[in-house]
Coordinates of C-alpha atoms and ligand atoms in Angstrom, one line a residue:
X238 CA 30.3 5.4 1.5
X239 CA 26.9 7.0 1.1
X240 CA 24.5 4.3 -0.1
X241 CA 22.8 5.2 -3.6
X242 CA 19.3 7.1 -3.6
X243 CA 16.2 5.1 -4.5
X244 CA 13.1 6.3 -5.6
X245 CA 9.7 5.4 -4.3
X246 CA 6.7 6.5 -5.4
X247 CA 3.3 7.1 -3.5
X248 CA 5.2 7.3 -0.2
X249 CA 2.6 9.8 1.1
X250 CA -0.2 6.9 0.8
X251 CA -0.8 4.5 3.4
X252 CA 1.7 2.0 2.9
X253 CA 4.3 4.2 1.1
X254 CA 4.6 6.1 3.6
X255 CA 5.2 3.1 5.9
X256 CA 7.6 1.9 3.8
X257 CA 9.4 5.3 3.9
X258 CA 9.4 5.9 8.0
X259 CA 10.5 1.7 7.9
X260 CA 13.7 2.3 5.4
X261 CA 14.9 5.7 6.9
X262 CA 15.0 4.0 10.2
X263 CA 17.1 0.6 8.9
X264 CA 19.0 1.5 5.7
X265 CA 21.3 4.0 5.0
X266 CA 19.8 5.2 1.3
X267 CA 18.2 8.6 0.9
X268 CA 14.4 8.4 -0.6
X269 CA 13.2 10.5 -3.6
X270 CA 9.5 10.2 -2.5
X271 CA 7.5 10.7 -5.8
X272 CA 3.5 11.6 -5.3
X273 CA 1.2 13.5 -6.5
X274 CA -0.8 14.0 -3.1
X275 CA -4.1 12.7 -4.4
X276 CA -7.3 12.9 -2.0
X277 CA -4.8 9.6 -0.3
X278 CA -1.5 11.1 0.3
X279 CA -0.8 13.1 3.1
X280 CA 2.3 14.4 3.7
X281 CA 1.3 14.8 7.9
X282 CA 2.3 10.7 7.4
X283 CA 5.8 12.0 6.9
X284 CA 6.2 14.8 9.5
X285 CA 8.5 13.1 11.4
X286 CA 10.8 13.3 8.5
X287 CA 10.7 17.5 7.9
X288 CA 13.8 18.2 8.7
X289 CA 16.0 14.6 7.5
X290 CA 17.9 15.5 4.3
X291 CA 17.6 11.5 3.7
X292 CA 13.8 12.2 2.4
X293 CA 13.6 14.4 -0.6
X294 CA 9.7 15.0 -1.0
X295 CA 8.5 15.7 -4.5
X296 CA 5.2 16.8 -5.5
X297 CA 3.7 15.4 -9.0
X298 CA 2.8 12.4 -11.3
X299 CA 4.0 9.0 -12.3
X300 CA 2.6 9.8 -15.5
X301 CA 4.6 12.7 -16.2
X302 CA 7.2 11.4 -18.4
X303 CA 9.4 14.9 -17.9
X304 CA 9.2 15.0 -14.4
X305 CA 10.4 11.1 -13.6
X306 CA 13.1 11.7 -16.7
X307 CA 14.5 14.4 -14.9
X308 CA 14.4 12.8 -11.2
X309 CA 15.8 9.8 -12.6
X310 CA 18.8 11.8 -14.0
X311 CA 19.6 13.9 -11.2
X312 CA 19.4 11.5 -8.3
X313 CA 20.8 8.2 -10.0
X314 CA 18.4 6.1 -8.2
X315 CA 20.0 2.4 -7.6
X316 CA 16.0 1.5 -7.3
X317 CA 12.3 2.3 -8.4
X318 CA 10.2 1.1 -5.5
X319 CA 6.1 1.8 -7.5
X320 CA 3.5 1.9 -4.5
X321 CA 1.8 5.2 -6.7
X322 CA -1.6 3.6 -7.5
X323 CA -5.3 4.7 -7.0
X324 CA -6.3 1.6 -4.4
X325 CA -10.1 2.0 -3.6
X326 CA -12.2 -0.9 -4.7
X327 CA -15.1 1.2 -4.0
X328 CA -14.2 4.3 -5.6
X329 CA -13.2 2.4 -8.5
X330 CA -16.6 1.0 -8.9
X331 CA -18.1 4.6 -9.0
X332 CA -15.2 6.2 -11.0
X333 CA -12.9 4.0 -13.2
X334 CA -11.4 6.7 -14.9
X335 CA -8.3 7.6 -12.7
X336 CA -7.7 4.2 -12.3
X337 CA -6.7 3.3 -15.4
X338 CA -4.8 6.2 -15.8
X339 CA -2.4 5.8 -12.8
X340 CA -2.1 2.1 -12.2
X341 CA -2.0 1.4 -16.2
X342 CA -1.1 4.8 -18.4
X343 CA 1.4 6.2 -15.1
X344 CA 2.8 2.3 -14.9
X345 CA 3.5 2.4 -18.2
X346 CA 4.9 5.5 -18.7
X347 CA 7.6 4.9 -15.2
X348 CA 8.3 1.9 -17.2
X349 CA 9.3 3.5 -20.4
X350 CA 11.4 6.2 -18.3
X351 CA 13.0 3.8 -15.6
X352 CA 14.0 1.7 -19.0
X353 CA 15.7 4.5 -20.5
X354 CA 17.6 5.5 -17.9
X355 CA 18.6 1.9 -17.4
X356 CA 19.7 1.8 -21.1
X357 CA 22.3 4.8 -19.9
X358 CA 23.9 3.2 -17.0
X359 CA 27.0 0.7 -17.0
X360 CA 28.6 -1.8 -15.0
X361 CA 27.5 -2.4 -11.4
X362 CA 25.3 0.7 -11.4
X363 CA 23.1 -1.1 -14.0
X364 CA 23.6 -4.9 -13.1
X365 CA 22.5 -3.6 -9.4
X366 CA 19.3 -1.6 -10.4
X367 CA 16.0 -2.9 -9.9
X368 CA 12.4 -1.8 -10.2
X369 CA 9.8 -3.0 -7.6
X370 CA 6.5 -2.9 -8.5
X371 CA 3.9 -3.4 -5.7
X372 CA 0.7 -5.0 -6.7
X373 CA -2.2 -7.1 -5.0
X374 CA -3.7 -10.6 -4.3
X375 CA -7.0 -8.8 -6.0
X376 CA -5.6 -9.5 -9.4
X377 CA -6.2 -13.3 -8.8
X378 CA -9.6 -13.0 -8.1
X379 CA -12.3 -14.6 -6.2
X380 CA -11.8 -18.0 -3.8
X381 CA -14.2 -20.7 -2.8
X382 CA -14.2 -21.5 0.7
X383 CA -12.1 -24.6 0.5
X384 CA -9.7 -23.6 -2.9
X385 CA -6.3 -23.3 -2.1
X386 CA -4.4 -19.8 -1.3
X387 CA -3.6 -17.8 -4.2
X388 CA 0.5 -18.9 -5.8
X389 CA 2.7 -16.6 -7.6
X390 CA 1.2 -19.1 -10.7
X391 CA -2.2 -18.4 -10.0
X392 CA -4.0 -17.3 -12.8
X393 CA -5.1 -13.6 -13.5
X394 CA -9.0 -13.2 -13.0
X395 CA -9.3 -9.7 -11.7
X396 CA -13.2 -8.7 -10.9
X397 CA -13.0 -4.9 -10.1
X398 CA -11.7 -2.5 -12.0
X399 CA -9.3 -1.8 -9.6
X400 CA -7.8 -4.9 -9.4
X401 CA -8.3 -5.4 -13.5
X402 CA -6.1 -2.1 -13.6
X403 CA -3.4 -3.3 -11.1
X404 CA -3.4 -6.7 -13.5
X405 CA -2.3 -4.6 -16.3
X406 CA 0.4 -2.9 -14.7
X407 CA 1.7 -6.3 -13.6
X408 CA 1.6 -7.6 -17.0
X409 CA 3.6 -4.5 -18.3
X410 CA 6.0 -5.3 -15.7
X411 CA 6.0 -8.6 -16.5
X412 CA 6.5 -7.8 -20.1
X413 CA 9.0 -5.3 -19.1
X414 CA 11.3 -7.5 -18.2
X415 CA 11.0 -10.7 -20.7
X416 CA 11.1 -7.9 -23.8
X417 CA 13.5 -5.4 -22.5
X418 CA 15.5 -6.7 -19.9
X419 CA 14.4 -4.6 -17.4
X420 CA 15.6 -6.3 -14.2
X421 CA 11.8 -6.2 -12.2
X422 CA 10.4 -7.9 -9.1
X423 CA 6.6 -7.8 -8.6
X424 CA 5.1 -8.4 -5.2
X425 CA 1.4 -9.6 -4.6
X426 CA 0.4 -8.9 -1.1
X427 CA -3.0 -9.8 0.9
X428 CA -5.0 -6.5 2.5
X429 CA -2.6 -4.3 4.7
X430 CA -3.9 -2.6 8.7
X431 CA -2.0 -0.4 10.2
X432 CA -0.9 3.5 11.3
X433 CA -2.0 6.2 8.6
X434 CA -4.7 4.1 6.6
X435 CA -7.6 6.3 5.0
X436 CA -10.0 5.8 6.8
X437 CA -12.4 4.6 3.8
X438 CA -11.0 1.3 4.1
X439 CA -12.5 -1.3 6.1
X440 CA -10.4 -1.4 9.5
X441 CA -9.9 2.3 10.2
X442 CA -13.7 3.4 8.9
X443 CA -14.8 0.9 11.6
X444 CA -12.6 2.3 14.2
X445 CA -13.6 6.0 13.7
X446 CA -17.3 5.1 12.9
X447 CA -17.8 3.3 16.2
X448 CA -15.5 6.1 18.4
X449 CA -18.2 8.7 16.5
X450 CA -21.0 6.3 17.5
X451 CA -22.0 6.2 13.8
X452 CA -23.3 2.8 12.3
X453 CA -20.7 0.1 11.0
X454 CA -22.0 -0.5 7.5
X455 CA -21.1 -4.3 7.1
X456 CA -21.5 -5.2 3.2
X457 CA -23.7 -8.2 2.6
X458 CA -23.6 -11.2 4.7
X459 CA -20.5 -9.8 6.1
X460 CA -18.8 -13.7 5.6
X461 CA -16.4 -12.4 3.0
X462 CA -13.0 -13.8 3.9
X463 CA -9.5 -11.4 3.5
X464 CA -5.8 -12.4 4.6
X465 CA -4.6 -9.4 6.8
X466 CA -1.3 -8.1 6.8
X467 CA 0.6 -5.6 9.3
X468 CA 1.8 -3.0 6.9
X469 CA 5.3 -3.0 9.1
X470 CA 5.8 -6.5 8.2
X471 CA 4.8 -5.9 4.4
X472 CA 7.5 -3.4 4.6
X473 CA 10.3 -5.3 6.1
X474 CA 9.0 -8.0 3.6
X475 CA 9.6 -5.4 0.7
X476 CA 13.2 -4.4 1.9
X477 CA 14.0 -8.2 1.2
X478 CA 12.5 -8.4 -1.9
X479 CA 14.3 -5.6 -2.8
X480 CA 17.5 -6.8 -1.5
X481 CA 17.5 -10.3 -2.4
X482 CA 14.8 -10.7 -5.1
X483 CA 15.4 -12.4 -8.3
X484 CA 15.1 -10.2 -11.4
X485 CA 11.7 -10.9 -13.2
X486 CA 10.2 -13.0 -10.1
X487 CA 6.7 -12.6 -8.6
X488 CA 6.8 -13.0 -4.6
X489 CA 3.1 -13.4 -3.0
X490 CA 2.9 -11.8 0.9
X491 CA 0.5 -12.6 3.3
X492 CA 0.2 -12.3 6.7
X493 CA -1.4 -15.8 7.3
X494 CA -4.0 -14.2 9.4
X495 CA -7.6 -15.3 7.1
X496 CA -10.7 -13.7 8.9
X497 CA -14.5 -12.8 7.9
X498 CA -15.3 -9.4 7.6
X499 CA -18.1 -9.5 10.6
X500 CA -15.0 -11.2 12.6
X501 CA -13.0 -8.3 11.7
X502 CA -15.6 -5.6 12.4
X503 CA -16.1 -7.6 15.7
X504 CA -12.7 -7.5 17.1
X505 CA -12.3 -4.0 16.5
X506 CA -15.6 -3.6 18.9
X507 CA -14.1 -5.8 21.7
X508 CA -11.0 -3.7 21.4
X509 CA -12.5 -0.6 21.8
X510 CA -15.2 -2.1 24.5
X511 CA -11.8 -2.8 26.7
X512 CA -9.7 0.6 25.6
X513 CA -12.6 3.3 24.8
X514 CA -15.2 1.6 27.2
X515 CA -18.8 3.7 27.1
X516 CA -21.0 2.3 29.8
X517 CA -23.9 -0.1 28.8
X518 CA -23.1 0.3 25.2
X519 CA -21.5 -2.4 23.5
X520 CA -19.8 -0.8 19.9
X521 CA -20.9 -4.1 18.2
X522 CA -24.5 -2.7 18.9
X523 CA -23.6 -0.3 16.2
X524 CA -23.1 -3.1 13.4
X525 CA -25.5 -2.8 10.4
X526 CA -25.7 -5.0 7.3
X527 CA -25.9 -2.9 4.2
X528 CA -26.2 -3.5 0.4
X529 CA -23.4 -5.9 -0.8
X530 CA -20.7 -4.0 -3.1
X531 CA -21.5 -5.2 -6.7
X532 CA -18.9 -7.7 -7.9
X533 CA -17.8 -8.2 -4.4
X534 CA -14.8 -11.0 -3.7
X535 CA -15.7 -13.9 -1.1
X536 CA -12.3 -14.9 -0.6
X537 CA -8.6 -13.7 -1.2
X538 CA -5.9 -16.1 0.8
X539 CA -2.2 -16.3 0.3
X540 CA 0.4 -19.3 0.0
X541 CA 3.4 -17.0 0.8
X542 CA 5.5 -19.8 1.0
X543 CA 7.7 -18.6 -2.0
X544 CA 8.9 -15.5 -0.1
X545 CA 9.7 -17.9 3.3
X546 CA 11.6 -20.1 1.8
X547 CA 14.0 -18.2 -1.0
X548 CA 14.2 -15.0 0.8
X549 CA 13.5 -16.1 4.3
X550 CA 11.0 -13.7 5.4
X551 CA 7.9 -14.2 7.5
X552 CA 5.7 -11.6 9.6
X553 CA 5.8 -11.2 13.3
X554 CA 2.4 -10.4 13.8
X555 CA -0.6 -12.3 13.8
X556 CA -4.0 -10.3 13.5
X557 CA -5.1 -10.3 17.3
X558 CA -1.2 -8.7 17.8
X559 CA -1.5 -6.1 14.6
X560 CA -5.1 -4.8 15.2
X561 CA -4.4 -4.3 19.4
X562 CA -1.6 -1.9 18.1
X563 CA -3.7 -0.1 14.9
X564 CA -6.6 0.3 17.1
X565 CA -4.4 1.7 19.9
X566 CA -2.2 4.0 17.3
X567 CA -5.6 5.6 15.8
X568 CA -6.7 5.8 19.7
X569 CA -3.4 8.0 20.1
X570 CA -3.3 9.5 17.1
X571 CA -6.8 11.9 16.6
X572 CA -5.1 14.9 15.7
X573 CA -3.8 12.8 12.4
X574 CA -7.2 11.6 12.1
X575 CA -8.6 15.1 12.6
X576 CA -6.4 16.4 9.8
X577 CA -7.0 14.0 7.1
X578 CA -10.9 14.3 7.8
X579 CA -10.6 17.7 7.9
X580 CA -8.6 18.6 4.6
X581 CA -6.5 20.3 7.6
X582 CA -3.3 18.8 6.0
X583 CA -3.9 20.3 2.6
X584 CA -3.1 23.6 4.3
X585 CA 0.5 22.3 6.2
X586 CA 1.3 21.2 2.6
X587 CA 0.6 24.9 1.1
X588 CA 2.9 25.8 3.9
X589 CA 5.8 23.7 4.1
X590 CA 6.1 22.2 0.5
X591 CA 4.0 24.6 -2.6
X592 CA 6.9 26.3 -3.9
X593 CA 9.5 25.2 -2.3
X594 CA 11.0 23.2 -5.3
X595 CA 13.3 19.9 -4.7
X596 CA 16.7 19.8 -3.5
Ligands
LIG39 P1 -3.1 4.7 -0.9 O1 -4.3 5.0 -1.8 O2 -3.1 4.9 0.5 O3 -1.8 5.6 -1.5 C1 -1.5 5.8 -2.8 C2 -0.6 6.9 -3.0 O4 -0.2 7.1 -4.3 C3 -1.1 8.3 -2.5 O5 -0.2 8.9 -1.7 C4 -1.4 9.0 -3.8 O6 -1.3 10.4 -3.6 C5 -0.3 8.5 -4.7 N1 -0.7 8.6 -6.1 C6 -1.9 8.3 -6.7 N2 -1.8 8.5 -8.0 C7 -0.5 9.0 -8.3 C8 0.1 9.3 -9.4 N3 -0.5 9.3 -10.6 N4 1.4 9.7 -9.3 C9 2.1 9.8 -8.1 N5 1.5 9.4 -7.0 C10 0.2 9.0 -7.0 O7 -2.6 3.2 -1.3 P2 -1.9 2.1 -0.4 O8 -3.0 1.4 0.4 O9 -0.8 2.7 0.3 O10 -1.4 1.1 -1.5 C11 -0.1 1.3 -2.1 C12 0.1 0.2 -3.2 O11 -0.1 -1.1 -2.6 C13 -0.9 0.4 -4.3 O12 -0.2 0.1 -5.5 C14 -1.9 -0.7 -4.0 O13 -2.5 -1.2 -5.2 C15 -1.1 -1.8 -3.3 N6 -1.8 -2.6 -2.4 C16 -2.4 -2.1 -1.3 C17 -3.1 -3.0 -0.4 C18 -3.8 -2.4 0.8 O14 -4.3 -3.2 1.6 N7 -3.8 -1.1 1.1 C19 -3.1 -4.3 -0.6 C20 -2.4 -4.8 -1.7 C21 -1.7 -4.0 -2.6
LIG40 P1 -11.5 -2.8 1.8 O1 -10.9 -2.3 3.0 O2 -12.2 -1.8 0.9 O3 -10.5 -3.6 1.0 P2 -10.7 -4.6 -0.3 O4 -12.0 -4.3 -0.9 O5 -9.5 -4.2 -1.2 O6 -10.5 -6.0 0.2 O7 -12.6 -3.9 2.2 C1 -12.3 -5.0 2.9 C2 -13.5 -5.9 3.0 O8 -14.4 -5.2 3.9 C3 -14.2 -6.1 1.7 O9 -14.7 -7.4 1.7 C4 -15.3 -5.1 1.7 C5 -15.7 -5.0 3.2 N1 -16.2 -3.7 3.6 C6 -17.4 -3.6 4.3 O10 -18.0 -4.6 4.6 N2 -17.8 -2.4 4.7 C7 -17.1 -1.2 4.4 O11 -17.6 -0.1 4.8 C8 -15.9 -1.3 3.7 C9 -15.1 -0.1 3.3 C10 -15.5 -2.6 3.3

């Protein structure tokens, strides 16, 4: 028996698209792959995938009530999976505007569609479906140097408006659920490294800064502590939640792996020092402090306990394991990092996908 589609939105972003190359290579359901190929998805992520009828690529907008009516009805998804977001804390700082109306307004109105369609289904269709909603350890806030990691009963204190506008879509999931019934799981996970991250986020702007010999702007002090996370084991942590979460729980997942920004920025340098070697120039000589980001978190940590012991997941990396590989894969992988910095993949997407309607 064919296994039933799911849907997954933003699975032309960083960790969507992850998610999408992890799940066509260990389940047997197709993906509808919602996303409206902001300036962060690239569908050059998903090349491998081109010709695999399992991954239905379709170009547009959570928000568009129309569009995710009519997906929902033609595919019978068994699953939402919501990774469609605008994620920057930085942009979010300059420009609020989009934020709220993808992670809050297109939230909301995925909600209001998923939970009609849900009304419509029957039997095990409906007792099976489930909508995962993929949010942050940002929406707890800031921690002191010796508070304890962040639980799933943490409370909300989000400082950015990125991670205030992620808060609201987990509340209307939340409320979602307790009001409607709609059968939600909602996972909080720490910051992801890995293949196929923009590079405006802190490990792969480091890596291509110091391979273009440009300075590595480290914010503040540079003492600003973040729990890192291999995006292939946040993935294979999703596909349990998916598969054995409980309707209406929160699962927090971390990667255990705490570190200071400078110690990040550092170990990328020693990396590349052994595997890009330039002679008498160390890449840590490129390190500059810069202005602090306003409203800047000092620490995020994760107790991701929960998720060990119900579901019986953990990662398999640790940090010194995951950033060898990323630094390796963007080593390896130039021509991706040439089309995304180039717009070059904007112009395969014309090509292959403008036009060519869904299946
Ligand atoms: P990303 O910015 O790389 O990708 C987001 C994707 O969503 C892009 O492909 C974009 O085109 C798409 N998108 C944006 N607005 C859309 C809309 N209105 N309709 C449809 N598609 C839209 O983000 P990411 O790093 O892959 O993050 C994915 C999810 O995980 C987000 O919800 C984010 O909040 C969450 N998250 C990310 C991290 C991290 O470290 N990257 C950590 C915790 C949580
Ligand atoms: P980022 O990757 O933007 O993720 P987030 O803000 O969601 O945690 O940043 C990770 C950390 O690195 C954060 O403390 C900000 C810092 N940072 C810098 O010091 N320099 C930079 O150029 C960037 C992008 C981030």
């Amino acid at each position: 028996m064919i296994e039933k589609t799911i849907l997954v939105t933003g699975g032309a972003g960083f960790i969507g698209s992850n998610f999408v190359l992890n799940w066509i290579g260990r389940e047997d359901s197709p993906i509808v792959n919602l996303d409206k190929l902001t300036y962060a998805g690239n569908l050059g992520n998903l090349s491998d995938l081109k010709n695999d009828p399992r991954h239905i690529f379709v170009k547009g907008d959570i928000g568009d009530r129309a569009l995710v009516r009519e997906l929902l009805n033609r595919h019978r998804p068994r699953a939402v999976v919501n990774f469609a977001a605008e994620s920057h804390v930085d942009r979010s700082i300059h420009g609020p505007e989009d934020f709220i109306q993808t992670n809050v307004n297109g939230t909301f109105h995925l909600l209001q569609e998923t939970r009609a369609y849900l009304e419509a289904l029957e039997g095990n269709e409906k007792s099976a479906f489930r909508f995962l909603h993929i949010s942050t350890d940002e929406v707890y806030g800031s921690l002191g140097p010796d508070d304890a990691p962040f639980t799933e009963s943490s409370p909300y204190a989000p400082n950015s408006p990125y991670s205030a506008s992620k808060a609201a879509a987990d509340h209307l999931v939340r409320a979602f659920h307790h009001t409607y019934g709609l059968p939600t799981l909602t996972s909080n996970c720490s910051n992801n490294y890995g293949p196929y991250q923009f590079p405006e986020k802190l490990v792969p702007l480091m890596i291509l800064n110091a391979l273009n010999r440009k300075p590595l702007p480290v914010y503040g002090d540079g003492l600003n502590v973040r729990d890192w996370l291999y995006v292939q084991d946040h993935c294979d942590a999703l596909r349990t939640v998916l598969a054995s979460g409980y309707p209406g729980e929160v699962y927090n997942i971390g990667g255990g792996n705490e570190r200071k920004n400078i110690d990040v920025v550092r170990t990328i340098c020693s990396l590349l020092d052994e595997l890009r070697p330039v002679p008498r120039q160390e890449y840590a000589s490129l390190i500059t402090f810069i202005k602090d980001r306003p409203g800047h978190d000092r620490r995020y940590a994760i107790d991701a306990r929960k998720i060990g012991r119900e579901l019986r997941w953990k990662p398999t990396e640790n940090f010194e394991t995951g950033i060898r590989k990323t630094v390796q894969w963007y080593l390896d992988n130039m021509a991706w990092v040439k089309s995304i910095t180039s717009g070059e993949y904007q112009q395969w997407l014309e090509t292959n996908y403008v036009n060519r309607g869904t299946a």
